PDB file of C-alpha atoms in Angstrom:
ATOM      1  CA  UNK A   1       9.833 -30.418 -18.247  1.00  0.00           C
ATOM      2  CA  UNK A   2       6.633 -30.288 -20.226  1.00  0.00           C
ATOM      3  CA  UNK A   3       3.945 -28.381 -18.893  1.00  0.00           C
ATOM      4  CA  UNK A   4       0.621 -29.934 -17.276  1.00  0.00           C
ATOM      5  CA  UNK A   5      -2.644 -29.568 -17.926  1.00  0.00           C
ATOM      6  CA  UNK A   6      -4.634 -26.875 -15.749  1.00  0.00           C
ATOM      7  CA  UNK A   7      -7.999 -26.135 -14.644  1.00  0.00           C
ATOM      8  CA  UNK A   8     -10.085 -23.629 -15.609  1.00  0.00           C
ATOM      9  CA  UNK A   9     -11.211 -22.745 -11.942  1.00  0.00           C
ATOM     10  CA  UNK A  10     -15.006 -21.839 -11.207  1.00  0.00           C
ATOM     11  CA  UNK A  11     -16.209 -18.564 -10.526  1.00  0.00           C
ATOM     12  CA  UNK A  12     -17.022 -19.421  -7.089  1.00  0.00           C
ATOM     13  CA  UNK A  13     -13.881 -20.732  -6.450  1.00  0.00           C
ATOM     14  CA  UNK A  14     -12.217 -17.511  -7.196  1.00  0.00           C
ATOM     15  CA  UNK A  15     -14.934 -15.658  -4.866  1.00  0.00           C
ATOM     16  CA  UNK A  16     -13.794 -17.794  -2.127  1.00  0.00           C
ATOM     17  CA  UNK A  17     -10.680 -17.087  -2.535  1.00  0.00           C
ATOM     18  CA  UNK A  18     -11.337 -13.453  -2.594  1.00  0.00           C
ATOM     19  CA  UNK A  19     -12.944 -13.883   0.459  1.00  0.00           C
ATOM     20  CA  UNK A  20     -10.006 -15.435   1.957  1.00  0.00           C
ATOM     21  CA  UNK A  21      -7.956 -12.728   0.747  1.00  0.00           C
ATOM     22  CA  UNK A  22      -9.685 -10.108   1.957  1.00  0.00           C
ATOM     23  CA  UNK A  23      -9.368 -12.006   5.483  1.00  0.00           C
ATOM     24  CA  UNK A  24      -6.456 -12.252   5.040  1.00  0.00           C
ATOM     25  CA  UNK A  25      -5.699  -8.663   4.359  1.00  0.00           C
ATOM     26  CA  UNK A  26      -7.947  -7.233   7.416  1.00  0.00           C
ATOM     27  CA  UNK A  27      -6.038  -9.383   9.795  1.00  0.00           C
ATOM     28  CA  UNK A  28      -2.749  -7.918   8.401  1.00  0.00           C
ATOM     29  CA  UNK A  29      -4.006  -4.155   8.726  1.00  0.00           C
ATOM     30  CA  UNK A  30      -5.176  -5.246  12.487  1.00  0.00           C
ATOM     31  CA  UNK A  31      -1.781  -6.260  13.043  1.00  0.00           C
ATOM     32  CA  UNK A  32       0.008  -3.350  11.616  1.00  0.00           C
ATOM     33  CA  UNK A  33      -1.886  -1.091  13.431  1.00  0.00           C
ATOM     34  CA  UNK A  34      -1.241  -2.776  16.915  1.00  0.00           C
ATOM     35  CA  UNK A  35       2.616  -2.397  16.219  1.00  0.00           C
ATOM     36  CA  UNK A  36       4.085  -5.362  13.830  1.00  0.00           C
ATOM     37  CA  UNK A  37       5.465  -2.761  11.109  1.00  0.00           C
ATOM     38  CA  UNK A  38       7.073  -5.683   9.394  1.00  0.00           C
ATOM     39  CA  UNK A  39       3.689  -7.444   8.437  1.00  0.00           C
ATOM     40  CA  UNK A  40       3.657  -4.225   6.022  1.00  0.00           C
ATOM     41  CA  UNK A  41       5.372  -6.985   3.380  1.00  0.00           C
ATOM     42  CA  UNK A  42       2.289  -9.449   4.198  1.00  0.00           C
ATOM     43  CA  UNK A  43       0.237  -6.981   3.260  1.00  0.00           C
ATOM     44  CA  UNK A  44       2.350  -6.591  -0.216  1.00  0.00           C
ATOM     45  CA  UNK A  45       1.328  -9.669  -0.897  1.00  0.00           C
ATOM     46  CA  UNK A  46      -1.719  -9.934  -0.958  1.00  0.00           C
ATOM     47  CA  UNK A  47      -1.989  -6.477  -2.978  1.00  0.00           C
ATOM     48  CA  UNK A  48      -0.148  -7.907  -5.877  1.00  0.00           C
ATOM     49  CA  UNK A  49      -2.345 -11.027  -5.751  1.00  0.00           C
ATOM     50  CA  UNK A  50      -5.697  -8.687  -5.970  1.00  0.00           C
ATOM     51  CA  UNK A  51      -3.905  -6.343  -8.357  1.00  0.00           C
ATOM     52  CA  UNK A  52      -0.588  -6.729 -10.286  1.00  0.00           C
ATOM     53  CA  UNK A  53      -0.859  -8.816 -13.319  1.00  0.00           C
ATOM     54  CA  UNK A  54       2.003  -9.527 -16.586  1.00  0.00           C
ATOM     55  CA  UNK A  55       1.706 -11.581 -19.112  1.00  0.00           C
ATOM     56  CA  UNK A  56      -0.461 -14.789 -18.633  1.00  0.00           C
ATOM     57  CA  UNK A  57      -0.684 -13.952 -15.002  1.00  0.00           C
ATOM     58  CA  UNK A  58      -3.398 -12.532 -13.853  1.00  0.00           C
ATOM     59  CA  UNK A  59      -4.836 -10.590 -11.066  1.00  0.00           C
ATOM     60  CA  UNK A  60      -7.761 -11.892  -8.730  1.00  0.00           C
ATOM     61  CA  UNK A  61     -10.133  -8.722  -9.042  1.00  0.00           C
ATOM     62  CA  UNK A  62      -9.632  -8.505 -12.840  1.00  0.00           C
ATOM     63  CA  UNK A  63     -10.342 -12.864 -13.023  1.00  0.00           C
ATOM     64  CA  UNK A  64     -13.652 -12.026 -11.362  1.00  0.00           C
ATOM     65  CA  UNK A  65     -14.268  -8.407 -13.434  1.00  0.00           C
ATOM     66  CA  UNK A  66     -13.792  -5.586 -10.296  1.00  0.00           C
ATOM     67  CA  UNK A  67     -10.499  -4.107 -11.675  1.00  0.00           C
ATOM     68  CA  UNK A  68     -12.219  -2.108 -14.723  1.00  0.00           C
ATOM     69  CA  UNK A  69     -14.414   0.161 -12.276  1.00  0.00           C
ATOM     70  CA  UNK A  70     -13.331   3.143  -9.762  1.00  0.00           C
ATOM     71  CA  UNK A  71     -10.546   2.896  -7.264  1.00  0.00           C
ATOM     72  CA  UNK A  72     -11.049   5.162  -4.311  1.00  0.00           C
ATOM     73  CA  UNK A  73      -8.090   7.461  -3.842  1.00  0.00           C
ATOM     74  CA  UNK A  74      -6.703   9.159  -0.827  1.00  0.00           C
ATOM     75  CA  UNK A  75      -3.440  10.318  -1.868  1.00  0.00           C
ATOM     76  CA  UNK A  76      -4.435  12.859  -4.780  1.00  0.00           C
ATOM     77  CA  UNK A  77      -1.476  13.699  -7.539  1.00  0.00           C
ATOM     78  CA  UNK A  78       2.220  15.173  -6.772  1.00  0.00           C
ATOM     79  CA  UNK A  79       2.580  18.882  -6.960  1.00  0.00           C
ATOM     80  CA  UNK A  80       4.727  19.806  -9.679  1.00  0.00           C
ATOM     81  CA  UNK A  81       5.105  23.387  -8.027  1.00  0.00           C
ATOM     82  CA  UNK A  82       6.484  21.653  -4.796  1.00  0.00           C
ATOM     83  CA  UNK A  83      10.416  21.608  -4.476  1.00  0.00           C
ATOM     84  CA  UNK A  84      10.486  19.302  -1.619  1.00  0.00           C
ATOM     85  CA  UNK A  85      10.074  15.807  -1.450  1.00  0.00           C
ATOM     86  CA  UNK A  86       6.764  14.399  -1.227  1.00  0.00           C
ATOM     87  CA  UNK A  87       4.786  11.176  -0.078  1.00  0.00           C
ATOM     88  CA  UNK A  88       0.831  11.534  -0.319  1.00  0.00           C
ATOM     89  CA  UNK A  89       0.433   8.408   1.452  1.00  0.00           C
ATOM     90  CA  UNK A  90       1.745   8.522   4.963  1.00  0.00           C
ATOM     91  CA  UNK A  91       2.037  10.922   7.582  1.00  0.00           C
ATOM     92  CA  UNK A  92       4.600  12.253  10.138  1.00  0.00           C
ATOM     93  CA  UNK A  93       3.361  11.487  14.033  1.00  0.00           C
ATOM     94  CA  UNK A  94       5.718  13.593  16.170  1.00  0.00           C
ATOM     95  CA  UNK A  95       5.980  13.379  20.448  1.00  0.00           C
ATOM     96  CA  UNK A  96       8.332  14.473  22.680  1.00  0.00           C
ATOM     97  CA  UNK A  97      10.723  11.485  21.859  1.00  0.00           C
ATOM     98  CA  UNK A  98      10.884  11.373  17.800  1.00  0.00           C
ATOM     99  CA  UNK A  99       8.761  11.135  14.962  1.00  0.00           C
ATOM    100  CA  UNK A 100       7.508   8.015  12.787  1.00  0.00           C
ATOM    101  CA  UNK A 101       6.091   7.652  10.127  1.00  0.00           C
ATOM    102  CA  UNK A 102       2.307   6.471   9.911  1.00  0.00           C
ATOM    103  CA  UNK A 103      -0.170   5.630   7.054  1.00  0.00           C
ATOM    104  CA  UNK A 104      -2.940   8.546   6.396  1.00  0.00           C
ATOM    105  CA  UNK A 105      -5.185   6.521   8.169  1.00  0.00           C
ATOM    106  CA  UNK A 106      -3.944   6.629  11.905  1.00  0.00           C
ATOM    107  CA  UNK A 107      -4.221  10.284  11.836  1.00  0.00           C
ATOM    108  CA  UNK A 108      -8.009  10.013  13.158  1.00  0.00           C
ATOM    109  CA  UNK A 109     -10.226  12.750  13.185  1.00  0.00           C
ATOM    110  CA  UNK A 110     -12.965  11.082  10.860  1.00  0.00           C
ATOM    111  CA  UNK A 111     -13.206   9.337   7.627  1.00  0.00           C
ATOM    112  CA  UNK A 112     -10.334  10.580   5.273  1.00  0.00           C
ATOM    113  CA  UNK A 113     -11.495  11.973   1.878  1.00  0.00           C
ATOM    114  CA  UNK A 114     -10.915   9.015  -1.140  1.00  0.00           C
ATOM    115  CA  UNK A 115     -11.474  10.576  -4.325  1.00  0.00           C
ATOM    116  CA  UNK A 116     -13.112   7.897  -7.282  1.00  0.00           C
ATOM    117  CA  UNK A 117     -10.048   7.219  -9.845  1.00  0.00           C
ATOM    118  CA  UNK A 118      -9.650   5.314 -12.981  1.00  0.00           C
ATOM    119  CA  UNK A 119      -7.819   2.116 -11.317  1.00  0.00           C
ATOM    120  CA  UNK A 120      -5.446   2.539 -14.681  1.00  0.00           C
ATOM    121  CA  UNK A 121      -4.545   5.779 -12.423  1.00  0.00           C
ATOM    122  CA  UNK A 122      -4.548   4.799  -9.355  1.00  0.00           C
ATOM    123  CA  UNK A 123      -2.361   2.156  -9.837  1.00  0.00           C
ATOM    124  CA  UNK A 124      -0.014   3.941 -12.170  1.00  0.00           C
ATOM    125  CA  UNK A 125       0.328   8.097 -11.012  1.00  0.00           C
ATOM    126  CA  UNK A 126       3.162   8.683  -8.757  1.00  0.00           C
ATOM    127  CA  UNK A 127       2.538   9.375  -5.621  1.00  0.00           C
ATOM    128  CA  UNK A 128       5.636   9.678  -3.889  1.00  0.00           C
ATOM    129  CA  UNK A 129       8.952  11.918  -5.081  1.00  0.00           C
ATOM    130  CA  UNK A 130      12.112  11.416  -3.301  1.00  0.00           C
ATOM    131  CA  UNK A 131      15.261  13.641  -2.982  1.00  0.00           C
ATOM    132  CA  UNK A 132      16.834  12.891  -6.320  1.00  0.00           C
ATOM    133  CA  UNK A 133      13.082  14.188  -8.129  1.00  0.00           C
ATOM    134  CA  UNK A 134      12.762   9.869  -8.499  1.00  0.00           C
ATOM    135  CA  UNK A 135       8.690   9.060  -8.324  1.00  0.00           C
ATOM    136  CA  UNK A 136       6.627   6.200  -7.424  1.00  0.00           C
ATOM    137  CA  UNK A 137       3.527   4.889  -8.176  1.00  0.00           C
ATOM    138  CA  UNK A 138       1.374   2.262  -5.944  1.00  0.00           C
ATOM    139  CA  UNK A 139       2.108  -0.328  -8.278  1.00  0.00           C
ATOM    140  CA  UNK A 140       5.767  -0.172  -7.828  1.00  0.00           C
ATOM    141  CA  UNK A 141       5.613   0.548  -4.324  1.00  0.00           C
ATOM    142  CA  UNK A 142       4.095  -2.757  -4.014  1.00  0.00           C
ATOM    143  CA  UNK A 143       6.225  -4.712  -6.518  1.00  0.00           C
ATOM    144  CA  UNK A 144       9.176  -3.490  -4.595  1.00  0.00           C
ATOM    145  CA  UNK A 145       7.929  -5.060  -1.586  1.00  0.00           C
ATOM    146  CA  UNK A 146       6.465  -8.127  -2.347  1.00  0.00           C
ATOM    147  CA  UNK A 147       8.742  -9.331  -5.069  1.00  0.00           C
ATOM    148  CA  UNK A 148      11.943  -8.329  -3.769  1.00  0.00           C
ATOM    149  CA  UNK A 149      12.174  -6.789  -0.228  1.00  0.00           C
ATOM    150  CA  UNK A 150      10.390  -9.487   2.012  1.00  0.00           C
ATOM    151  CA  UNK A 151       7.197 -10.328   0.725  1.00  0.00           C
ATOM    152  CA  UNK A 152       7.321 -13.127  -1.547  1.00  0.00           C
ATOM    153  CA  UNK A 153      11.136 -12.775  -2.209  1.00  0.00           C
ATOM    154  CA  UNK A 154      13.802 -11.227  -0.872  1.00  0.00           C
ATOM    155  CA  UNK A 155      16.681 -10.705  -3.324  1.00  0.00           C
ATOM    156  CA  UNK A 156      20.347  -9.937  -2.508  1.00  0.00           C
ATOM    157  CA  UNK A 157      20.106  -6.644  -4.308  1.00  0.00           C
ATOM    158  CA  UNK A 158      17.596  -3.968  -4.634  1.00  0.00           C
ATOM    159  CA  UNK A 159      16.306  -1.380  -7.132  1.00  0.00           C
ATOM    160  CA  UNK A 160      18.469   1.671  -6.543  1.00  0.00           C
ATOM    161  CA  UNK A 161      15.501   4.320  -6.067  1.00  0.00           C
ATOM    162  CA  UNK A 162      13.710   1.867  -3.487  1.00  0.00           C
ATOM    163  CA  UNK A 163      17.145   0.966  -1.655  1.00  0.00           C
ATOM    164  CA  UNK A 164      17.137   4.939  -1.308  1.00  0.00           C
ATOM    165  CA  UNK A 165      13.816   5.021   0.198  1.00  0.00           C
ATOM    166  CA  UNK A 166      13.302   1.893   2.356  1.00  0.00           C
ATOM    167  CA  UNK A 167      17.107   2.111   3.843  1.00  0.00           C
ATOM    168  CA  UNK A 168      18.794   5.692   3.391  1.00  0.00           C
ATOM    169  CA  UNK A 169      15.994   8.477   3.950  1.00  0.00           C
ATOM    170  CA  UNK A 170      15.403   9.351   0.747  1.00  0.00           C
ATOM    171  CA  UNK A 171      12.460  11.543   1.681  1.00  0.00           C
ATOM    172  CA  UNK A 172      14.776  13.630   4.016  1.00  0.00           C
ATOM    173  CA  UNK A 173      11.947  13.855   6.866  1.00  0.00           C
ATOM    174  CA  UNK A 174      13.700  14.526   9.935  1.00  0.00           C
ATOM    175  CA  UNK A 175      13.051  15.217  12.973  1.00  0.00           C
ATOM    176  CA  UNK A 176      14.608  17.703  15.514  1.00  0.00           C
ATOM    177  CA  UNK A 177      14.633  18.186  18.957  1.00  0.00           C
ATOM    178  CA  UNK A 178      16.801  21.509  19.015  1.00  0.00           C
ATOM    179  CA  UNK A 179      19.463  19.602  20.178  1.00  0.00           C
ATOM    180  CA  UNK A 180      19.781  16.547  17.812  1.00  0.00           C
ATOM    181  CA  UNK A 181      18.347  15.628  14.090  1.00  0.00           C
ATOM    182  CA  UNK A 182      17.382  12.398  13.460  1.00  0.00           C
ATOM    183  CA  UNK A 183      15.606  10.536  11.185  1.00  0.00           C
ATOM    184  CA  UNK A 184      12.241   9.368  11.294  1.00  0.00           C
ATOM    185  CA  UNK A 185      11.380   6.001  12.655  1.00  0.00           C
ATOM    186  CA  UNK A 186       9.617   3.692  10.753  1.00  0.00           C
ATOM    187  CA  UNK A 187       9.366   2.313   7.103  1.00  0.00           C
ATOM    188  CA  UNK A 188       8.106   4.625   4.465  1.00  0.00           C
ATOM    189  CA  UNK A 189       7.235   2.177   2.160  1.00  0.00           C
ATOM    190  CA  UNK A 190       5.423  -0.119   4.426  1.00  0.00           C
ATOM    191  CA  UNK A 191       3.357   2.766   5.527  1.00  0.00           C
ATOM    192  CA  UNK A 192       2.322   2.719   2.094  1.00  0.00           C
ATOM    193  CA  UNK A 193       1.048  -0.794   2.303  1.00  0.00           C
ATOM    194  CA  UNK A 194      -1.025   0.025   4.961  1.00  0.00           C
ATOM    195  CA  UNK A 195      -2.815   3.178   3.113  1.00  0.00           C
ATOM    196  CA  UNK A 196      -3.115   1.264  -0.052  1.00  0.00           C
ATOM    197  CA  UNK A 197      -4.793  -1.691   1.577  1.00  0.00           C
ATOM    198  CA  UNK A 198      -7.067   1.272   3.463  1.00  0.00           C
ATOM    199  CA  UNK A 199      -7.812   2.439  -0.238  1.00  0.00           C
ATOM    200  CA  UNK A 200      -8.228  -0.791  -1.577  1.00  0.00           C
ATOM    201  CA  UNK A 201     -10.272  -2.179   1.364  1.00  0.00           C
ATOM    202  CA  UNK A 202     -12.816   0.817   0.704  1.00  0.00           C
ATOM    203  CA  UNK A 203     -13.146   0.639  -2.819  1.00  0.00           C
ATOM    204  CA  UNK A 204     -14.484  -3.135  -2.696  1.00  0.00           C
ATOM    205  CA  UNK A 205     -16.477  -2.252   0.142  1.00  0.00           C
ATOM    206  CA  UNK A 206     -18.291   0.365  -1.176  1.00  0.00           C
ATOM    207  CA  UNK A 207     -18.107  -0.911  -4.988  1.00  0.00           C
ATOM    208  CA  UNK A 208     -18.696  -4.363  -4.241  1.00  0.00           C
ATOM    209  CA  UNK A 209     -22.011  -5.338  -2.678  1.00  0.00           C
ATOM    210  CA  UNK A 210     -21.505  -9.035  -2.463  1.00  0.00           C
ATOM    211  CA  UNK A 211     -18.353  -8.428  -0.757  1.00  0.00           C
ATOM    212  CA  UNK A 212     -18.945  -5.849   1.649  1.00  0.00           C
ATOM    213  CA  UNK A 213     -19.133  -7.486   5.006  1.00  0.00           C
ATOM    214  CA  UNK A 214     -15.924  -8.699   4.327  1.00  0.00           C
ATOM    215  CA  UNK A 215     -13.901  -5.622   2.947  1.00  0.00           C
ATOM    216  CA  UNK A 216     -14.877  -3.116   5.999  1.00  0.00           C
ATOM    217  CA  UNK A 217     -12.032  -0.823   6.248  1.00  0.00           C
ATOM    218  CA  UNK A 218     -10.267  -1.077   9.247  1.00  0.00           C
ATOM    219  CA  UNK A 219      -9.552   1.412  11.368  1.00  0.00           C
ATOM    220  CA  UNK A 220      -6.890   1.743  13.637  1.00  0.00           C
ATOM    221  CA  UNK A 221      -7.937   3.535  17.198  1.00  0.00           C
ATOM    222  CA  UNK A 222      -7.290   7.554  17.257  1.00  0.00           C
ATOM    223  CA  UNK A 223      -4.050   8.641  18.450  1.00  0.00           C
ATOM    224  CA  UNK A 224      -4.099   9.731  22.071  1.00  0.00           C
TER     225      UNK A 224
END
């Protein structure tokens, strides 16, 4: 089938639909935070739409020119010293019943510290090391979501690192009771999401004038 003629689209066409991805982003961060978990892969989406480009595709920041700038970090590298397992992203919350896991963000206490990184970086330094020494890097955390686990596609088999992660406790993080170990509860990887759209959310917010009403982090309420 031959291919049609496109478009070139206007430059305020692709502002409006940044501002309608940003919406959409906020309201999937407001719903995270009041308990949906699984709108983590919502949030995938619309990561790799601002972000992720290959080949003739791409990405909405770089169309409009605010993917060659700073990208506000809050993870920081990997250790190399450290032996154990690592995920600079999310948390541990732990009560007298379990333990979840939680983006950086819900651990309240004030504004987190974002470092400014070369978006190259950001997107591309590992930030998370499993049992088996395996790394990842925001920008396959996010593929792994949206293009196979849920967020634009779910396919019948996954990428052997990420199956270890998202399904089999890769991390190890357990939590104990002095009776019984368990797991943690939650999604590792979807935790991610949420701190990445946090990071992301902030950068174009304080980066962006023309789009700063509409990037305002949010924040979820302090843990009681």
């Amino acid at each position: 089938m031959a291919k049609t003629q496109r478009v070139q689209r206007s430059k305020d066409d692709l502002k409006k639909e940044l501002r309608e991805q940003l919406q959409l982003l906020r309201h999937s961060c407001q719903s995270y935070d009041n308990g949906l978990e699984a709108v983590g892969k919502h949030i995938s989406l619309s990561l790799r739409v601002l972000l992720h480009q290959h080949g003739d595709s791409r990405s909405l920041l770089d169309q409009l020119g605010y993917r060659t700038g700073k990208f506000l970090d809050s993870a920081g590298p990997l250790n190399p010293r450290n032996l154990m397992t690592e995920c600079n992203l999310v948390m541990m919350r732990v009560s007298s019943t379990g333990a979840s896991y939680l983006p950086l963000i819900a651990a309240g206490g004030g504004p987190l510290p974002l470092r400014p990184t070369p978006f190259v970086d950001w997107w591309n330094e590992p930030v998370l090391k499993d049992n088996k020494k395996r790394t990842f890097c925001r920008r396959e955390l996010v593929l792994n979501v949206a293009d196979t686990d849920g967020g634009a596609h779910v396919d019948p088999g996954l990428e052997e690192g990420y199956m270890a992660l998202s399904r089999e406790n890769s991390l190890g993080w357990i939590f104990s009771d002095g009776r019984v170990e368990s797991a943690l509860a939650g999604r590792p990887e979807l935790a991610c999401m949420r701190q990445i759209a946090h990071e992301l959310l902030s950068t174009i917010h304080l980066y962006v004038p023309e789009f700063r009403d509409l990037s305002e982090p949010v924040v979820p309420q302090s843990p009681s």
